[in-house]
Amino acid sequence: MKKMVLSLLVDNTSGVLSRVSGMFSRRGYNIDSLSVGVTENPRYSRMTVALSQIKKQLLKLEDVCEITELKDGESVCRELVLVKIKASLEERQQIISLTDVFRAKVVDVSTDSVMIEITGNVNKIEAFISLLDGFEISEMVRTGLTGLTRGAVSGN
């Protein structure tokens, strides 16, 4: 099945996330990524969902006000990752150099680890993580994709 990224404008009320994710699970769909946040209008939240095709079922939910498919080239999608890497004094400089190449940020340094923040498209994130293969990643967290359509026009 074709993987797609959808941007949903939903009512900012309790239970919406549960109803939307419940609809996916009832139909046997797997959510690859999900992020939710309030919009410029506090009445609405925007959910960004990466999954296989399911648009028609989403429109049946009364909380869903609008669905926009975030297509390649027509939208900007990003993900935030925090990764904590065990690092000796010698390894620290290698990690910092790699971080600079990817325009990531060192957000914490301790005697035995370095924490990196990286934001970008999925390909950039995956490339960075694959180059950390020689180091020991002690913890990592990913926000999942979020995105908007390009240009002045929003929505479909």
XYZ file of C-alpha atoms in Angstrom, residues 1-155:
155
model
C 0.000 0.000 0.000
C 1.051 3.590 -0.657
C 2.196 5.454 2.454
C 0.808 8.952 2.846
C 1.105 11.849 5.247
C -2.161 13.567 6.188
C -2.683 16.867 7.956
C -5.985 16.889 9.860
C -7.595 20.006 11.262
C -9.648 18.779 14.230
C -11.638 20.275 17.059
C -9.398 20.985 20.055
C -11.529 19.008 22.516
C -10.897 16.083 24.815
C -11.214 12.631 23.272
C -10.482 13.623 19.655
C -7.095 11.873 19.599
C -8.687 8.743 21.068
C -11.499 8.716 18.493
C -9.167 9.262 15.526
C -6.573 6.688 16.626
C -9.367 4.275 17.582
C -10.754 4.477 14.065
C -7.350 3.426 12.718
C -7.020 0.480 15.092
C -10.586 -0.768 14.479
C -9.819 -0.950 10.771
C -6.415 -2.586 11.260
C -4.327 0.360 10.062
C -0.912 0.975 11.562
C 0.059 4.559 12.366
C 3.703 5.088 11.408
C 3.868 8.553 12.957
C 1.459 10.861 14.790
C 1.943 14.381 16.118
C -0.687 16.754 17.477
C -0.577 20.395 18.519
C -2.846 23.393 18.906
C -3.014 25.753 15.894
C -2.954 29.541 15.708
C -6.677 29.280 16.528
C -7.028 27.575 19.949
C -10.361 26.111 18.849
C -8.498 23.666 16.555
C -5.589 21.251 16.724
C -3.592 19.943 13.778
C -2.817 16.231 13.655
C -0.135 14.999 11.274
C -0.504 11.284 10.582
C 1.726 9.066 8.450
C -0.018 5.837 7.369
C -1.579 3.910 4.533
C -4.673 5.192 2.669
C -7.663 5.965 4.879
C -9.018 9.435 3.958
C -12.696 8.489 3.449
C -13.041 6.906 6.896
C -11.506 9.974 8.581
C -14.026 12.317 6.979
C -16.822 10.321 8.641
C -15.635 11.423 12.102
C -17.519 14.547 13.209
C -14.409 15.999 14.927
C -12.441 16.055 11.656
C -12.962 19.423 9.966
C -10.467 19.178 7.099
C -7.938 16.725 5.623
C -4.957 17.741 3.525
C -2.609 15.189 2.002
C 0.951 16.461 2.388
C 2.476 15.449 -0.944
C 6.189 15.518 -1.794
C 7.189 18.805 -3.387
C 3.923 20.479 -2.349
C 4.535 20.457 1.386
C 7.202 20.741 4.061
C 7.421 17.855 6.545
C 9.843 17.764 9.455
C 10.669 15.638 12.471
C 12.539 16.434 15.684
C 14.862 13.867 17.267
C 16.771 13.951 20.537
C 19.529 11.361 20.757
C 21.804 10.694 23.731
C 25.101 9.083 22.763
C 27.592 7.554 25.163
C 30.874 9.290 24.414
C 34.334 9.339 25.844
C 36.363 12.529 25.676
C 37.954 11.298 22.429
C 34.640 10.372 20.796
C 32.967 13.645 21.740
C 34.782 15.679 19.071
C 33.829 13.177 16.344
C 30.172 13.401 17.369
C 30.266 17.204 17.479
C 31.839 17.309 13.979
C 29.112 15.015 12.633
C 26.508 17.177 14.351
C 27.871 20.295 12.618
C 27.704 18.659 9.178
C 23.989 17.912 9.674
C 23.254 21.350 11.180
C 22.131 19.645 14.357
C 22.691 21.044 17.858
C 24.494 19.781 20.914
C 21.953 20.411 23.687
C 23.657 18.653 26.611
C 27.141 17.392 27.427
C 28.103 15.318 30.449
C 31.251 13.428 31.396
C 30.083 10.293 29.590
C 27.482 11.396 27.026
C 26.398 13.976 24.472
C 22.774 14.820 23.628
C 22.015 15.981 20.088
C 18.897 17.692 18.722
C 18.297 17.305 14.999
C 15.366 18.561 12.957
C 14.721 17.787 9.312
C 13.061 15.551 6.788
C 13.013 11.805 7.327
C 15.919 11.168 4.929
C 18.178 13.607 6.821
C 17.222 12.065 10.165
C 17.822 8.509 8.947
C 21.192 9.476 7.403
C 22.327 11.074 10.662
C 21.260 8.090 12.761
C 22.966 5.641 10.387
C 26.247 7.566 10.738
C 26.026 7.119 14.509
C 26.373 3.353 13.955
C 29.866 3.231 15.463
C 28.708 4.941 18.655
C 26.489 3.652 21.442
C 23.090 5.351 21.456
C 21.832 5.161 25.022
C 18.471 6.891 24.433
C 16.552 8.341 21.519
C 13.143 9.952 21.080
C 11.439 11.025 17.846
C 8.468 13.367 17.601
C 7.105 11.889 14.393
C 6.370 13.873 11.270
C 4.626 17.192 11.229
C 4.066 19.406 8.230
C 2.182 22.015 6.247
C 1.474 22.650 2.571
C 3.760 25.100 0.761
C 2.697 28.581 -0.288
C 0.025 31.012 0.846
C -2.941 28.689 0.393
C -3.736 26.266 3.196
C -5.901 23.154 3.098
